[in-house]
Amino acid sequence: METSQEQPTPRVRITPLTGVDFAKEVARGIGVSAGMALLWGLEIIRNACFRMLDRFNVPARRKRASAFPPGQPRKRQSA
């Protein structure tokens, strides 16, 4: 038999927003919406550019890509 007791849930108090807090929340919502609209617009432009490159049959890379930079590797001292 368990001897633990149930914890009473804390009461939640909701306080109404003041005029300044309300204005801040509205401004934040407008800012977030504007940022998302900007990103959406940039994505549309990016997709249009890639579609144009595909239509002109431009290859992705002219040379083979490498993960390592050109030139001699650095000399590392062994421990």
Coordinates of N, CA, C and O in Angstrom, one line a residue:
M1 N 0.8 -1.2 0.0 CA 0.0 0.0 0.0 C 0.9 1.2 0.0 O 1.8 1.4 0.8
E2 N 0.6 2.2 -0.9 CA 1.4 3.4 -1.0 C 1.0 4.4 0.1 O -0.2 4.6 0.4
T3 N 2.0 5.1 0.6 CA 1.7 6.1 1.6 C 1.8 7.5 1.0 O 1.6 8.5 1.8
S4 N 2.2 7.7 -0.3 CA 2.3 9.0 -0.8 C 1.0 9.6 -1.0 O 0.0 9.0 -1.4
Q5 N 0.9 10.9 -0.9 CA -0.3 11.7 -1.0 C -0.3 12.5 -2.3 O 0.8 12.8 -2.8
E6 N -1.4 12.7 -2.9 CA -1.5 13.5 -4.2 C -1.2 14.9 -3.9 O -1.7 15.5 -2.9
Q7 N -0.4 15.5 -4.7 CA -0.1 16.9 -4.6 C -1.2 17.8 -5.1 O -1.7 17.5 -6.2
P8 N -1.7 18.8 -4.4 CA -2.8 19.6 -5.0 C -2.2 20.4 -6.1 O -1.1 20.9 -6.1
T9 N -3.0 20.5 -7.2 CA -2.6 21.3 -8.3 C -2.6 22.8 -8.0 O -3.6 23.3 -7.3
P10 N -1.6 23.5 -8.4 CA -1.6 25.0 -8.0 C -2.6 25.7 -8.8 O -2.9 25.4 -10.0
R11 N -3.2 26.7 -8.2 CA -4.2 27.5 -8.9 C -3.6 28.5 -9.9 O -2.6 29.1 -9.6
V12 N -4.2 28.6 -11.0 CA -3.6 29.4 -12.1 C -4.4 30.8 -12.0 O -5.6 30.8 -12.0
R13 N -3.6 31.8 -11.9 CA -4.3 33.2 -11.9 C -4.0 33.8 -13.2 O -2.8 34.0 -13.6
I14 N -5.0 34.2 -13.9 CA -4.9 34.9 -15.2 C -5.1 36.4 -14.9 O -6.1 36.8 -14.5
T15 N -4.0 37.2 -15.3 CA -4.1 38.6 -15.1 C -4.4 39.3 -16.5 O -3.7 38.9 -17.5
P16 N -5.3 40.2 -16.6 CA -5.5 40.9 -17.9 C -4.3 41.7 -18.3 O -3.5 42.2 -17.5
L17 N -4.1 41.8 -19.6 CA -3.0 42.6 -20.2 C -3.3 44.1 -20.0 O -4.5 44.5 -20.2
T18 N -2.3 44.9 -19.7 CA -2.5 46.3 -19.7 C -2.3 46.8 -21.1 O -2.0 46.1 -22.0
G19 N -2.6 48.1 -21.3 CA -2.5 48.7 -22.7 C -1.1 48.5 -23.3 O -1.0 48.2 -24.5
V20 N -0.1 48.8 -22.5 CA 1.3 48.7 -23.0 C 1.6 47.2 -23.4 O 2.2 47.0 -24.4
D21 N 1.3 46.3 -22.5 CA 1.6 44.9 -22.8 C 0.8 44.4 -24.0 O 1.3 43.6 -24.8
F22 N -0.4 44.8 -24.1 CA -1.2 44.5 -25.3 C -0.6 45.0 -26.6 O -0.5 44.3 -27.6
A23 N -0.1 46.2 -26.6 CA 0.5 46.8 -27.7 C 1.8 46.1 -28.1 O 2.1 45.8 -29.2
K24 N 2.6 45.6 -27.0 CA 3.8 44.9 -27.3 C 3.5 43.5 -27.9 O 4.2 43.1 -28.8
E25 N 2.5 42.9 -27.5 CA 2.1 41.6 -28.0 C 1.6 41.7 -29.5 O 1.9 40.9 -30.3
V26 N 0.9 42.8 -29.8 CA 0.4 43.0 -31.1 C 1.6 43.3 -32.0 O 1.7 42.8 -33.1
A27 N 2.5 44.1 -31.6 CA 3.7 44.5 -32.4 C 4.6 43.2 -32.6 O 5.1 43.0 -33.7
R28 N 4.7 42.4 -31.6 CA 5.4 41.1 -31.7 C 4.8 40.2 -32.8 O 5.5 39.6 -33.6
G29 N 3.5 40.1 -32.7 CA 2.8 39.3 -33.7 C 2.9 39.8 -35.1 O 3.1 39.0 -36.1
I30 N 2.9 41.1 -35.3 CA 3.1 41.7 -36.6 C 4.5 41.5 -37.1 O 4.8 41.2 -38.3
G31 N 5.5 41.6 -36.2 CA 6.9 41.4 -36.5 C 7.1 39.9 -37.0 O 7.8 39.7 -38.0
V32 N 6.6 39.0 -36.2 CA 6.7 37.6 -36.6 C 6.1 37.3 -37.9 O 6.6 36.6 -38.8
S33 N 4.9 37.8 -38.1 CA 4.2 37.6 -39.4 C 5.0 38.2 -40.6 O 5.1 37.6 -41.7
A34 N 5.5 39.4 -40.4 CA 6.3 40.1 -41.4 C 7.6 39.2 -41.7 O 8.0 39.1 -42.9
G35 N 8.2 38.7 -40.7 CA 9.4 37.9 -40.9 C 9.1 36.6 -41.7 O 9.8 36.2 -42.6
M36 N 8.0 36.0 -41.3 CA 7.6 34.8 -42.1 C 7.2 35.1 -43.5 O 7.6 34.3 -44.4
A37 N 6.6 36.2 -43.7 CA 6.2 36.6 -45.1 C 7.5 36.9 -45.9 O 7.6 36.5 -47.1
L38 N 8.5 37.5 -45.3 CA 9.8 37.8 -46.0 C 10.4 36.5 -46.4 O 10.9 36.3 -47.5
L39 N 10.5 35.5 -45.4 CA 11.1 34.2 -45.7 C 10.4 33.5 -46.8 O 11.0 32.9 -47.7
W40 N 9.1 33.6 -46.8 CA 8.3 32.9 -47.8 C 8.5 33.5 -49.2 O 8.7 32.8 -50.2
G41 N 8.6 34.8 -49.2 CA 8.9 35.5 -50.5 C 10.3 35.1 -51.0 O 10.5 34.9 -52.2
L42 N 11.3 35.1 -50.1 CA 12.6 34.7 -50.6 C 12.7 33.3 -51.1 O 13.4 32.9 -52.0
E43 N 11.9 32.4 -50.5 CA 11.8 31.0 -50.9 C 11.2 30.9 -52.3 O 11.7 30.1 -53.1
I44 N 10.2 31.7 -52.6 CA 9.6 31.7 -53.9 C 10.6 32.2 -54.9 O 10.7 31.6 -56.0
I45 N 11.4 33.2 -54.6 CA 12.4 33.7 -55.5 C 13.5 32.6 -55.8 O 13.9 32.4 -56.9
R46 N 13.9 32.0 -54.7 CA 14.9 30.9 -54.8 C 14.4 29.8 -55.7 O 15.2 29.3 -56.6
N47 N 13.2 29.4 -55.5 CA 12.6 28.3 -56.3 C 12.6 28.7 -57.8 O 12.8 27.9 -58.7
A48 N 12.2 30.0 -58.0 CA 12.1 30.4 -59.4 C 13.5 30.4 -60.1 O 13.7 30.0 -61.3
C49 N 14.6 30.8 -59.3 CA 15.9 30.8 -59.9 C 16.4 29.4 -60.2 O 16.9 29.1 -61.2
F50 N 16.1 28.4 -59.3 CA 16.5 27.0 -59.6 C 15.7 26.5 -60.8 O 16.3 25.7 -61.5
R51 N 14.4 26.8 -60.9 CA 13.7 26.4 -62.0 C 14.2 26.9 -63.3 O 14.3 26.2 -64.4
M52 N 14.7 28.2 -63.3 CA 15.3 28.8 -64.5 C 16.6 28.1 -64.8 O 16.8 27.8 -66.0
L53 N 17.4 27.8 -63.8 CA 18.7 27.1 -64.1 C 18.4 25.7 -64.7 O 19.1 25.2 -65.6
D54 N 17.4 25.0 -64.2 CA 17.0 23.7 -64.7 C 16.5 23.8 -66.2 O 16.9 23.0 -67.0
R55 N 15.8 24.9 -66.5 CA 15.3 25.0 -67.8 C 16.4 25.3 -68.8 O 16.4 24.9 -70.0
F56 N 17.4 26.0 -68.3 CA 18.6 26.3 -69.2 C 19.6 25.2 -69.2 O 20.7 25.4 -69.8
N57 N 19.4 24.1 -68.5 CA 20.2 23.0 -68.4 C 21.6 23.3 -67.9 O 22.7 22.9 -68.4
V58 N 21.7 24.2 -66.9 CA 23.0 24.5 -66.3 C 23.3 23.5 -65.3 O 22.5 23.1 -64.4
P59 N 24.5 22.9 -65.4 CA 24.9 21.8 -64.4 C 25.1 22.4 -63.1 O 25.5 23.6 -62.9
A60 N 25.0 21.5 -62.1 CA 25.2 22.0 -60.7 C 26.6 22.4 -60.4 O 26.9 23.5 -59.8
R61 N 27.6 21.7 -60.9 CA 29.0 22.1 -60.8 C 29.7 21.7 -62.0 O 29.5 20.8 -62.7
R62 N 30.7 22.6 -62.4 CA 31.5 22.4 -63.6 C 32.6 21.4 -63.3 O 33.0 20.6 -64.1
K63 N 33.2 21.6 -62.1 CA 34.3 20.7 -61.7 C 33.9 19.8 -60.6 O 32.9 20.1 -59.9
R64 N 34.6 18.8 -60.4 CA 34.3 17.9 -59.3 C 34.7 18.6 -57.9 O 35.7 19.2 -57.8
A65 N 33.8 18.5 -57.0 CA 34.0 19.2 -55.7 C 34.8 18.3 -54.8 O 34.7 17.1 -54.8
S66 N 35.5 19.0 -53.8 CA 36.3 18.3 -52.9 C 36.0 18.8 -51.5 O 35.8 20.0 -51.3
A67 N 36.1 18.0 -50.5 CA 35.9 18.4 -49.1 C 37.1 19.1 -48.6 O 37.0 19.7 -47.5
F68 N 38.2 18.9 -49.2 CA 39.5 19.4 -48.7 C 39.9 20.6 -49.5 O 39.8 20.6 -50.7
P69 N 40.5 21.7 -48.9 CA 40.9 22.8 -49.6 C 42.2 22.5 -50.5 O 42.9 21.6 -50.2
P70 N 42.4 23.3 -51.5 CA 43.6 23.0 -52.4 C 44.9 23.4 -51.7 O 44.9 24.2 -50.7
G71 N 45.9 22.8 -52.1 CA 47.3 23.1 -51.6 C 47.7 22.0 -50.7 O 47.1 21.0 -50.5
Q72 N 48.9 22.2 -50.1 CA 49.5 21.2 -49.2 C 48.9 21.2 -47.9 O 48.5 22.3 -47.4
P73 N 48.7 20.1 -47.3 CA 48.2 20.0 -45.9 C 49.1 20.6 -44.9 O 50.4 20.6 -45.1
R74 N 48.6 21.1 -43.8 CA 49.5 21.6 -42.8 C 50.2 20.5 -42.1 O 49.8 19.4 -41.9
K75 N 51.4 20.9 -41.6 CA 52.2 19.9 -40.9 C 51.8 20.0 -39.4 O 51.7 21.1 -38.8
R76 N 51.4 18.9 -38.9 CA 50.9 18.8 -37.5 C 51.9 18.2 -36.6 O 52.5 17.1 -37.0
Q77 N 52.2 18.7 -35.4 CA 53.1 18.2 -34.5 C 52.5 17.0 -33.8 O 51.3 17.1 -33.3
S78 N 53.2 15.9 -33.7 CA 52.7 14.8 -33.0 C 52.9 14.9 -31.5 O 53.9 15.5 -31.1
A79 N 52.0 14.5 -30.7 CA 52.1 14.7 -29.2 C 53.1 13.7 -28.6 O 53.5 12.7 -29.0

